[in-house]
Short mmCIF file of N, CA and C in Angstrom, two decimals:
data_model
loop_
_atom_site.label_atom_id
_atom_site.label_comp_id
_atom_site.label_asym_id
_atom_site.label_seq_id
_atom_site.Cartn_x
_atom_site.Cartn_y
_atom_site.Cartn_z
N UNK A 721 78.45 171.59 91.44
CA UNK A 721 79.66 170.94 90.25
C UNK A 721 78.13 170.15 89.55
N UNK A 722 77.40 169.70 89.62
CA UNK A 722 76.96 168.81 88.61
C UNK A 722 75.78 169.54 88.31
N UNK A 723 75.02 169.85 87.17
CA UNK A 723 74.02 170.27 87.12
C UNK A 723 72.73 169.46 86.25
N UNK A 724 71.74 169.42 87.44
CA UNK A 724 70.71 168.78 87.34
C UNK A 724 69.32 169.38 86.63
N UNK A 725 69.67 170.50 86.07
CA UNK A 725 68.56 171.49 85.78
C UNK A 725 68.27 170.77 85.07
N UNK A 726 66.65 170.37 84.91
CA UNK A 726 66.08 169.58 83.49
C UNK A 726 66.19 170.91 82.48
N UNK A 727 66.13 171.57 82.46
CA UNK A 727 66.20 172.41 81.24
C UNK A 727 67.59 171.98 80.25
N UNK A 728 68.43 171.72 80.67
CA UNK A 728 69.83 171.48 80.44
C UNK A 728 70.19 170.68 79.55
N UNK A 729 70.55 170.77 78.25
CA UNK A 729 70.42 170.46 77.31
C UNK A 729 71.32 168.51 77.34
N UNK A 730 70.68 167.61 77.17
CA UNK A 730 71.24 165.93 77.59
C UNK A 730 72.23 165.90 75.88
N UNK A 731 73.01 165.00 76.12
CA UNK A 731 73.66 164.80 75.15
C UNK A 731 72.84 164.08 74.13
N UNK A 732 72.88 163.85 73.01
CA UNK A 732 72.22 163.34 71.84
C UNK A 732 72.90 161.58 72.01
N UNK A 733 71.73 160.78 71.80
CA UNK A 733 71.89 159.74 72.21
C UNK A 733 72.13 158.80 70.62
N UNK A 734 71.55 159.35 69.55
CA UNK A 734 71.89 158.90 68.27
C UNK A 734 72.59 159.95 67.52
N UNK A 735 73.54 159.77 66.53
CA UNK A 735 74.13 160.55 65.67
C UNK A 735 73.30 161.46 64.60
N UNK A 736 74.04 162.47 64.73
CA UNK A 736 73.10 163.65 63.96
C UNK A 736 72.84 162.74 62.49
N UNK A 737 71.78 163.21 61.83
CA UNK A 737 71.56 162.37 60.56
C UNK A 737 72.56 163.32 59.68
N UNK A 738 73.12 162.98 58.12
CA UNK A 738 73.67 163.67 57.46
C UNK A 738 74.93 162.57 57.00
N UNK A 739 75.49 163.27 55.87
CA UNK A 739 77.20 162.52 55.01
C UNK A 739 77.45 162.54 56.34
N UNK A 740 78.29 161.05 56.09
CA UNK A 740 79.36 160.72 57.40
C UNK A 740 80.64 161.35 56.94
N UNK A 741 81.22 161.76 57.88
CA UNK A 741 82.71 162.53 57.92
C UNK A 741 83.46 161.53 56.93
N UNK A 742 83.49 160.11 56.82
CA UNK A 742 84.55 159.25 56.79
C UNK A 742 84.38 158.63 55.43
N UNK A 743 82.69 159.05 54.44
CA UNK A 743 82.39 158.95 53.27
C UNK A 743 81.39 158.10 53.05
N UNK A 744 81.29 157.23 51.68
CA UNK A 744 80.60 156.00 51.68
C UNK A 744 81.14 154.94 51.80
N UNK A 745 81.92 154.60 52.36
CA UNK A 745 82.83 153.36 52.72
C UNK A 745 82.30 153.03 54.14
N UNK A 746 82.32 154.32 55.24
CA UNK A 746 81.72 153.97 56.61
C UNK A 746 79.96 153.89 56.39
N UNK A 747 79.68 154.79 55.39
CA UNK A 747 77.89 154.32 55.50
C UNK A 747 77.65 153.11 55.12
N UNK A 748 78.17 152.37 53.94
CA UNK A 748 78.23 150.84 53.68
C UNK A 748 78.69 150.12 55.26
N UNK A 749 80.02 150.34 55.35
CA UNK A 749 80.17 149.34 56.51
C UNK A 749 79.26 149.26 57.57
N UNK A 750 78.36 150.79 57.81
CA UNK A 750 76.99 150.45 59.15
C UNK A 750 76.14 149.82 58.35
N UNK A 751 75.86 149.51 57.38
CA UNK A 751 74.94 149.32 56.22
C UNK A 751 74.47 147.45 56.60
N UNK A 752 75.87 147.34 56.61
CA UNK A 752 75.99 145.48 56.80
C UNK A 752 75.93 145.01 58.18
N UNK A 753 75.16 144.22 58.36
CA UNK A 753 74.91 143.19 59.60
C UNK A 753 76.35 142.92 60.07
N UNK A 754 76.56 143.09 61.37
CA UNK A 754 77.67 142.61 61.77
C UNK A 754 77.28 140.84 62.41
N UNK A 755 78.53 140.38 62.57
CA UNK A 755 78.54 138.91 62.87
C UNK A 755 77.24 138.67 64.20
N UNK A 756 77.46 139.85 65.32
CA UNK A 756 76.55 139.61 66.44
C UNK A 756 75.38 139.96 66.03
N UNK A 757 74.42 140.39 64.58
CA UNK A 757 73.53 140.74 64.35
C UNK A 757 73.11 139.51 63.81
N UNK A 758 73.82 138.79 63.04
CA UNK A 758 73.61 137.70 62.60
C UNK A 758 73.31 136.63 63.73
N UNK A 759 73.81 136.65 64.63
CA UNK A 759 73.87 135.61 65.80
C UNK A 759 72.32 135.61 66.49
N UNK A 760 71.91 137.13 66.56
CA UNK A 760 70.68 137.44 66.87
C UNK A 760 69.80 137.28 66.14
N UNK A 761 70.17 136.91 64.86
CA UNK A 761 68.69 136.30 64.18
C UNK A 761 68.47 134.87 64.35
N UNK A 762 69.20 134.14 64.99
CA UNK A 762 68.66 132.57 65.15
C UNK A 762 67.23 132.53 65.65
N UNK A 763 67.15 131.43 65.54
CA UNK A 763 65.75 130.69 65.65
C UNK A 763 65.45 131.63 67.06
N UNK A 764 64.50 131.84 66.96
CA UNK A 764 63.81 131.98 68.71
C UNK A 764 63.61 131.11 69.27
N UNK A 765 64.24 131.04 70.73
CA UNK A 765 63.84 130.12 71.69
C UNK A 765 64.84 129.15 71.39
N UNK A 766 65.93 129.10 70.66
CA UNK A 766 66.98 127.83 70.64
C UNK A 766 68.26 128.34 70.84
N UNK A 767 68.48 127.57 71.86
CA UNK A 767 70.23 127.45 71.96
C UNK A 767 71.22 126.59 71.36
N UNK A 768 72.31 127.17 71.39
CA UNK A 768 73.26 126.30 70.46
C UNK A 768 74.77 126.32 70.67
N UNK A 769 74.99 124.90 71.11
CA UNK A 769 76.28 124.46 71.62
C UNK A 769 76.68 124.12 69.93
N UNK A 770 77.81 125.26 70.00
CA UNK A 770 78.28 125.34 68.40
C UNK A 770 79.79 124.06 68.07
N UNK A 771 79.70 123.72 67.05
CA UNK A 771 80.92 122.74 66.53
C UNK A 771 82.21 123.03 67.21
N UNK A 772 82.92 124.57 67.70
CA UNK A 772 83.62 124.82 68.24
C UNK A 772 83.82 124.32 69.63
N UNK A 773 83.02 123.99 70.04
CA UNK A 773 82.50 124.27 72.00
C UNK A 773 82.75 122.84 72.37
N UNK A 774 83.69 122.94 73.12
CA UNK A 774 83.21 121.28 74.02
C UNK A 774 83.37 121.96 75.74
N UNK A 775 82.52 121.14 76.23
CA UNK A 775 82.16 121.44 77.82
C UNK A 775 82.53 120.50 78.70
N UNK A 776 83.43 120.29 79.35
CA UNK A 776 84.05 119.40 80.18
C UNK A 776 83.62 120.00 81.35
N UNK A 777 83.51 118.96 82.56
CA UNK A 777 83.40 119.36 83.89
C UNK A 777 83.00 117.93 84.73
N UNK A 778 83.32 117.66 86.06
CA UNK A 778 82.99 116.65 86.61
C UNK A 778 81.52 116.60 86.95
N UNK A 779 81.28 118.06 87.41
CA UNK A 779 79.80 118.47 87.95
C UNK A 779 78.85 119.20 87.23
N UNK A 780 79.00 119.30 85.96
CA UNK A 780 78.44 119.97 84.73
C UNK A 780 76.99 119.64 84.41
N UNK A 781 75.84 120.11 84.43
CA UNK A 781 74.56 120.20 83.92
C UNK A 781 73.91 121.38 82.90
N UNK A 782 73.92 121.23 81.83
CA UNK A 782 73.21 122.07 80.96
C UNK A 782 71.92 122.21 81.29
N UNK A 783 71.62 123.24 81.50
CA UNK A 783 70.17 123.57 81.61
C UNK A 783 69.28 124.40 80.44
N UNK A 784 68.39 124.31 79.57
CA UNK A 784 67.71 124.83 78.52
C UNK A 784 66.34 124.82 79.09
N UNK A 785 65.48 125.73 79.15
CA UNK A 785 64.34 126.14 79.68
C UNK A 785 63.24 125.87 78.15
N UNK A 786 64.17 125.74 77.00
CA UNK A 786 63.83 126.01 75.68
C UNK A 786 64.12 124.74 74.73
N UNK A 787 64.79 125.29 73.34
CA UNK A 787 65.25 124.10 72.26
C UNK A 787 66.49 123.96 72.42
N UNK A 788 67.55 123.00 73.05
CA UNK A 788 68.77 123.06 73.05
C UNK A 788 69.53 122.26 71.91
N UNK A 789 70.18 123.04 70.93
CA UNK A 789 71.01 121.88 69.97
C UNK A 789 72.19 121.89 70.19
N UNK A 790 72.67 120.64 69.86
CA UNK A 790 74.31 120.29 70.66
C UNK A 790 74.85 119.98 69.39
N UNK A 791 75.54 120.80 69.01
CA UNK A 791 76.45 120.86 67.68
C UNK A 791 77.98 120.32 68.26
N UNK A 792 78.20 120.79 69.29
CA UNK A 792 79.74 120.30 69.97
C UNK A 792 79.96 119.45 70.79
N UNK A 793 80.47 119.34 71.71
CA UNK A 793 80.87 118.22 72.42
C UNK A 793 80.69 118.02 74.44
N UNK A 794 79.76 117.30 74.80
CA UNK A 794 79.32 118.28 76.19
C UNK A 794 79.75 116.64 76.89
N UNK A 795 80.76 116.58 78.03
CA UNK A 795 81.17 115.99 79.52
C UNK A 795 80.45 116.54 80.17
N UNK A 796 78.88 115.96 80.44
CA UNK A 796 77.92 116.69 81.29
C UNK A 796 76.46 116.03 81.17
N UNK A 797 75.87 116.15 81.99
CA UNK A 797 74.34 116.02 81.81
C UNK A 797 74.11 117.20 81.27
N UNK A 798 72.42 117.21 80.28
CA UNK A 798 72.33 117.85 79.64
C UNK A 798 70.58 117.81 79.83
N UNK A 799 69.65 118.91 80.30
CA UNK A 799 68.51 118.95 80.86
C UNK A 799 67.68 119.97 79.76
N UNK A 800 66.85 119.47 79.13
CA UNK A 800 65.73 120.61 78.14
C UNK A 800 64.24 119.89 77.81
N UNK A 801 63.63 121.08 77.70
CA UNK A 801 62.66 121.00 76.86
C UNK A 801 62.43 120.31 75.95
N UNK A 802 63.31 120.40 74.88
CA UNK A 802 63.60 119.79 73.41
C UNK A 802 65.15 119.69 73.38
N UNK A 803 65.82 118.87 73.14
CA UNK A 803 67.33 118.75 73.51
C UNK A 803 67.23 117.56 71.60
N UNK A 804 68.13 118.58 70.62
CA UNK A 804 68.86 117.96 69.61
C UNK A 804 70.38 117.97 69.25
N UNK A 805 70.76 116.60 69.19
CA UNK A 805 72.13 116.35 69.27
C UNK A 805 72.51 116.07 67.77
N UNK A 806 73.00 116.81 66.90
CA UNK A 806 73.33 116.45 65.47
C UNK A 806 74.54 115.58 64.89
N UNK A 807 74.27 115.47 64.09
CA UNK A 807 75.76 114.84 63.53
C UNK A 807 76.97 115.09 64.00
N UNK A 808 77.25 116.11 64.28
CA UNK A 808 78.51 116.88 64.28
C UNK A 808 78.81 116.73 65.93
N UNK A 809 77.65 116.31 67.02
CA UNK A 809 77.22 116.50 68.50
C UNK A 809 77.57 115.60 69.31
N UNK A 810 77.61 115.34 70.26
CA UNK A 810 78.03 114.11 71.33
C UNK A 810 77.72 114.67 72.77
N UNK A 811 77.33 114.20 73.52
CA UNK A 811 77.29 114.15 74.90
C UNK A 811 77.44 112.78 75.58
N UNK A 812 78.55 112.95 76.67
CA UNK A 812 78.87 112.26 77.52
C UNK A 812 78.42 112.26 79.00
N UNK A 813 76.78 111.71 79.51
CA UNK A 813 76.02 112.01 80.71
C UNK A 813 75.03 111.61 80.55
N UNK A 814 74.04 112.28 81.43
CA UNK A 814 72.61 112.02 81.03
C UNK A 814 72.07 113.10 80.07
N UNK A 815 71.07 113.23 79.33
CA UNK A 815 70.36 113.45 78.87
C UNK A 815 68.93 113.43 78.86
N UNK A 816 67.99 114.25 79.66
CA UNK A 816 67.02 114.34 79.90
C UNK A 816 65.98 115.88 79.26
N UNK A 817 64.76 115.08 78.45
CA UNK A 817 64.21 116.41 77.73
C UNK A 817 62.57 115.74 77.82
N UNK A 818 61.63 116.55 77.46
CA UNK A 818 60.75 116.04 77.15
C UNK A 818 60.52 115.34 75.30
N UNK A 819 61.38 115.97 74.66
CA UNK A 819 61.62 115.03 73.46
C UNK A 819 62.88 115.20 73.04
N UNK A 820 63.56 114.40 72.58
CA UNK A 820 65.11 114.16 72.34
C UNK A 820 65.39 113.74 70.95
N UNK A 821 66.25 114.15 70.15
CA UNK A 821 66.55 113.67 68.86
C UNK A 821 68.01 113.66 68.94
N UNK A 822 68.42 112.47 68.27
CA UNK A 822 69.88 112.20 68.29
C UNK A 822 70.20 111.71 67.15
N UNK A 823 71.38 112.72 66.67
CA UNK A 823 71.69 112.26 65.33
C UNK A 823 73.39 112.24 64.94
N UNK A 824 73.71 112.22 66.35
CA UNK A 824 74.98 112.38 66.76
C UNK A 824 75.53 110.92 67.82
N UNK A 825 76.31 111.66 68.46
CA UNK A 825 76.48 110.28 69.58
C UNK A 825 76.15 110.75 71.19
N UNK A 826 75.85 110.10 71.71
CA UNK A 826 75.43 109.77 73.30
C UNK A 826 75.98 108.48 73.79
N UNK A 827 76.87 108.71 75.05
CA UNK A 827 77.38 107.97 75.94
C UNK A 827 76.63 108.16 77.54
N UNK A 828 75.34 107.52 78.08
CA UNK A 828 74.97 107.83 79.08
C UNK A 828 73.37 107.21 78.70
N UNK A 829 73.08 107.85 79.47
CA UNK A 829 71.30 107.48 79.63
C UNK A 829 70.68 108.49 79.16
N UNK A 830 69.48 108.24 78.80
CA UNK A 830 68.60 109.02 78.14
C UNK A 830 67.36 108.73 78.07
N UNK A 831 66.24 110.02 79.25
CA UNK A 831 65.03 109.88 79.49
C UNK A 831 64.21 110.75 79.03
N UNK A 832 63.13 110.51 78.16
CA UNK A 832 62.21 111.58 77.72
C UNK A 832 61.39 111.14 77.15
N UNK A 833 60.01 111.46 77.33
CA UNK A 833 58.90 111.13 76.71
C UNK A 833 58.95 111.12 75.29
N UNK A 834 59.43 111.54 74.23
CA UNK A 834 59.69 111.31 72.92
C UNK A 834 60.95 110.93 72.81
N UNK A 835 62.03 109.63 72.36
CA UNK A 835 62.94 109.71 71.90
C UNK A 835 63.17 109.56 70.19
N UNK A 836 63.99 110.03 69.52
CA UNK A 836 64.23 109.66 68.02
C UNK A 836 65.61 109.18 67.80
N UNK A 837 66.36 108.36 67.68
CA UNK A 837 67.34 108.13 67.32
C UNK A 837 67.21 107.83 65.72
N UNK A 838 68.08 108.84 65.42
CA UNK A 838 67.97 109.03 63.43
C UNK A 838 69.30 108.16 62.59
N UNK A 839 69.02 107.90 61.30
CA UNK A 839 70.32 107.33 61.28
C UNK A 839 70.95 108.02 61.18
N UNK A 840 72.67 107.48 61.76
CA UNK A 840 73.81 108.10 61.98
C UNK A 840 74.01 108.07 63.56
N UNK A 841 72.74 107.83 64.59
CA UNK A 841 73.41 108.17 65.71
C UNK A 841 73.73 107.09 66.34
N UNK A 842 74.55 107.10 67.05
CA UNK A 842 75.62 106.18 67.81
C UNK A 842 75.22 106.53 69.63
N UNK A 843 74.08 105.39 70.34
CA UNK A 843 73.97 105.38 71.24
C UNK A 843 74.10 104.43 72.49
N UNK A 844 75.26 104.61 73.50
CA UNK A 844 75.36 103.52 74.21
C UNK A 844 75.25 104.16 75.59
N UNK A 845 73.56 103.33 76.16
CA UNK A 845 73.06 103.56 77.23
C UNK A 845 72.24 103.43 77.37
N UNK A 846 71.27 103.40 78.41
CA UNK A 846 69.74 102.87 78.82
C UNK A 846 68.85 104.03 78.27
N UNK A 847 67.61 104.01 77.80
CA UNK A 847 66.82 104.81 76.96
C UNK A 847 65.43 104.35 77.73
N UNK A 848 65.24 105.50 78.82
CA UNK A 848 63.30 105.59 79.50
C UNK A 848 62.59 106.16 78.45
N UNK A 849 61.39 105.71 78.23
CA UNK A 849 60.76 106.75 77.39
C UNK A 849 59.38 106.54 77.42
N UNK A 850 58.09 107.32 76.55
CA UNK A 850 57.13 106.72 76.17
C UNK A 850 56.65 106.41 75.06
N UNK A 851 57.86 106.85 73.99
CA UNK A 851 57.59 106.46 72.77
C UNK A 851 58.91 106.41 72.01
N UNK A 852 59.28 105.90 71.37
CA UNK A 852 60.77 105.35 71.08
C UNK A 852 60.57 105.09 69.74
N UNK A 853 61.42 106.18 68.61
CA UNK A 853 61.55 105.67 66.97
C UNK A 853 63.23 105.22 67.03
N UNK A 854 63.94 104.37 66.67
CA UNK A 854 65.00 104.65 65.92
C UNK A 854 64.87 103.84 64.15
N UNK A 855 65.54 104.70 63.58
CA UNK A 855 65.51 104.53 62.10
C UNK A 855 66.78 103.95 61.96
N UNK A 856 66.61 103.20 60.54
CA UNK A 856 67.02 101.90 59.94
C UNK A 856 68.93 102.95 60.12
N UNK A 857 70.15 102.38 60.29
CA UNK A 857 71.23 103.28 60.32
C UNK A 857 71.75 103.99 61.75
N UNK A 858 70.74 103.96 62.55
CA UNK A 858 70.88 104.08 63.79
C UNK A 858 71.80 102.89 64.61
N UNK A 859 72.64 103.38 65.56
CA UNK A 859 73.11 102.35 66.40
C UNK A 859 72.96 102.24 68.27
N UNK A 860 72.30 101.68 68.69
CA UNK A 860 72.19 101.28 69.83
C UNK A 860 72.38 99.99 70.38
N UNK A 861 73.10 100.74 72.00
CA UNK A 861 73.71 99.86 72.45
C UNK A 861 73.46 99.63 74.24
N UNK A 862 72.07 99.08 74.30
CA UNK A 862 72.00 99.45 75.77
C UNK A 862 70.81 98.66 76.21
N UNK A 863 69.63 99.42 77.37
CA UNK A 863 68.46 98.72 77.41
C UNK A 863 67.59 99.82 77.39
N UNK A 864 66.39 99.26 77.16
CA UNK A 864 65.24 100.25 76.80
C UNK A 864 63.95 99.95 78.30
N UNK A 865 63.71 100.61 78.62
CA UNK A 865 62.49 101.10 79.53
C UNK A 865 61.45 102.03 79.13
N UNK A 866 60.32 101.23 79.13
CA UNK A 866 58.92 102.01 78.97
C UNK A 866 58.20 102.41 79.86
N UNK A 867 57.93 103.62 80.18
CA UNK A 867 57.28 104.05 81.15
C UNK A 867 55.85 104.58 80.99
N UNK A 868 54.83 104.45 82.58
CA UNK A 868 53.42 105.12 81.63
C UNK A 868 53.31 106.33 82.15
N UNK A 869 54.56 106.54 83.39
CA UNK A 869 54.22 108.05 84.14
C UNK A 869 55.23 109.06 83.49
N UNK A 870 54.71 110.24 82.44
CA UNK A 870 55.36 110.87 81.98
C UNK A 870 56.13 111.89 82.75
N UNK A 871 56.02 111.63 84.30
CA UNK A 871 56.45 112.78 85.24
C UNK A 871 57.15 112.49 85.83
N UNK A 872 57.84 111.20 85.63
CA UNK A 872 59.07 110.55 85.74
C UNK A 872 59.94 111.01 84.43
N UNK A 873 59.83 111.16 83.69
CA UNK A 873 60.68 111.51 82.73
C UNK A 873 60.80 113.02 82.00
N UNK A 874 59.94 113.79 82.81
CA UNK A 874 60.18 115.38 82.60
C UNK A 874 61.74 116.11 83.18
N UNK A 875 62.14 116.38 82.56
CA UNK A 875 63.22 117.64 83.01
C UNK A 875 63.67 118.10 84.40
N UNK A 876 64.38 118.19 85.10
CA UNK A 876 64.49 119.03 86.15
C UNK A 876 65.13 120.40 85.33
N UNK A 877 64.54 121.49 85.24
CA UNK A 877 64.88 122.88 84.74
C UNK A 877 64.98 123.72 85.78
N UNK A 878 65.09 123.37 86.87
CA UNK A 878 65.46 124.56 88.06
C UNK A 878 66.85 124.23 88.59
N UNK A 879 67.59 124.87 88.35
CA UNK A 879 68.99 125.00 88.34
C UNK A 879 69.29 124.84 89.95
N UNK A 880 68.44 125.85 90.98
CA UNK A 880 68.66 126.05 92.19
C UNK A 880 68.37 124.37 92.50
N UNK A 881 66.89 123.50 92.25
CA UNK A 881 66.84 122.41 92.66
C UNK A 881 68.10 121.19 92.45
N UNK A 882 68.58 121.48 91.72
CA UNK A 882 69.74 120.69 91.28
C UNK A 882 71.09 120.99 92.27
N UNK A 883 71.49 122.64 92.48
CA UNK A 883 72.15 122.56 93.20
C UNK A 883 72.14 122.46 94.60
N UNK A 884 70.77 122.37 95.11
CA UNK A 884 70.47 121.84 96.71
C UNK A 884 70.90 120.22 96.67
N UNK A 885 70.38 119.59 95.88
CA UNK A 885 70.83 118.19 95.66
C UNK A 885 72.23 118.15 95.47
N UNK A 886 72.67 118.57 94.90
CA UNK A 886 74.22 118.37 95.17
C UNK A 886 75.05 119.05 96.48
N UNK A 887 74.63 119.90 97.04
CA UNK A 887 75.21 120.25 98.36
C UNK A 887 74.27 119.32 99.65
N UNK A 888 73.59 118.43 98.92
CA UNK A 888 73.12 117.30 99.85
C UNK A 888 73.61 115.98 99.62
N UNK A 889 74.92 116.28 98.88
CA UNK A 889 75.08 115.07 98.37
C UNK A 889 74.91 113.87 97.34
N UNK A 890 73.71 114.32 97.07
CA UNK A 890 72.54 113.51 95.98
C UNK A 890 73.26 113.67 94.78
N UNK A 891 74.27 114.33 94.33
CA UNK A 891 73.95 114.70 92.59
C UNK A 891 74.56 113.60 91.92
N UNK A 892 74.72 112.33 92.77
CA UNK A 892 74.93 111.12 91.55
C UNK A 892 73.93 110.02 91.84
N UNK A 893 72.98 109.82 92.99
CA UNK A 893 72.19 108.72 92.92
C UNK A 893 70.88 108.97 92.54
N UNK A 894 70.41 110.04 91.80
CA UNK A 894 69.06 110.31 91.27
C UNK A 894 69.14 109.21 89.97
N UNK A 895 68.25 108.22 89.94
CA UNK A 895 68.05 108.19 88.90
C UNK A 895 66.94 108.67 87.78
N UNK A 896 65.98 109.32 88.15
CA UNK A 896 65.59 109.75 87.35
C UNK A 896 64.84 111.38 88.21
N UNK A 897 64.67 112.60 87.01
CA UNK A 897 64.59 113.63 87.72
C UNK A 897 63.43 113.57 88.37
N UNK A 898 62.10 112.47 88.39
CA UNK A 898 61.22 112.75 89.04
C UNK A 898 61.31 112.47 90.61
N UNK A 899 62.75 111.64 90.81
CA UNK A 899 63.02 111.48 92.42
C UNK A 899 63.75 112.77 92.96
N UNK A 900 64.19 113.83 92.22
CA UNK A 900 64.48 115.11 92.63
C UNK A 900 63.72 115.90 92.84
N UNK A 901 62.33 115.84 91.91
CA UNK A 901 61.61 116.61 92.16
C UNK A 901 60.59 116.39 93.45
N UNK A 902 60.62 115.06 93.53
CA UNK A 902 59.92 114.66 94.63
C UNK A 902 60.27 115.32 96.05
N UNK A 903 61.98 114.98 96.26
CA UNK A 903 62.48 115.75 97.67
C UNK A 903 62.71 117.45 97.48
N UNK A 904 62.15 117.64 96.35
CA UNK A 904 62.32 119.22 96.50
C UNK A 904 61.52 119.52 96.96
N UNK A 905 60.20 119.24 96.58
CA UNK A 905 58.80 120.12 96.64
C UNK A 905 58.48 119.73 97.69
#
């Protein structure tokens, strides 16, 4: 019924070269990049939450192993290696990363080795850091804590560890990613 003979002619995967039966218009359409190709050419290692996107949830944690750019609205926690909240972006929840740059809004705690609040930033919440920079024009209402131990500030980028803590009923009790890491290890 099925021919598995190695000598059989396989179907070609690519169209044969030559003039298009649809003419020059089809050739021109193929040569212009599609919107999907443009998205694929974004800077490598950067994830973007676009301006048209709102993420809502009681137990949402967004995790990015690389750079995360927030242009939209997030109602949940954000963990990443590097997080940039742009002028259009906002986060209501904890933001934890090795480096955080805020140009938009954050209502919740910020934990990072390096925190930069740029002009136009509006932050309501506590900041725990090793290095903090607040530009003229940034608004900040909260407490600041300088810590010497960088491991307290490292983001939890292991989704399974966060899920295990939630399964144990510990989702809201962690003040720092270090506490979660200590109990998981």
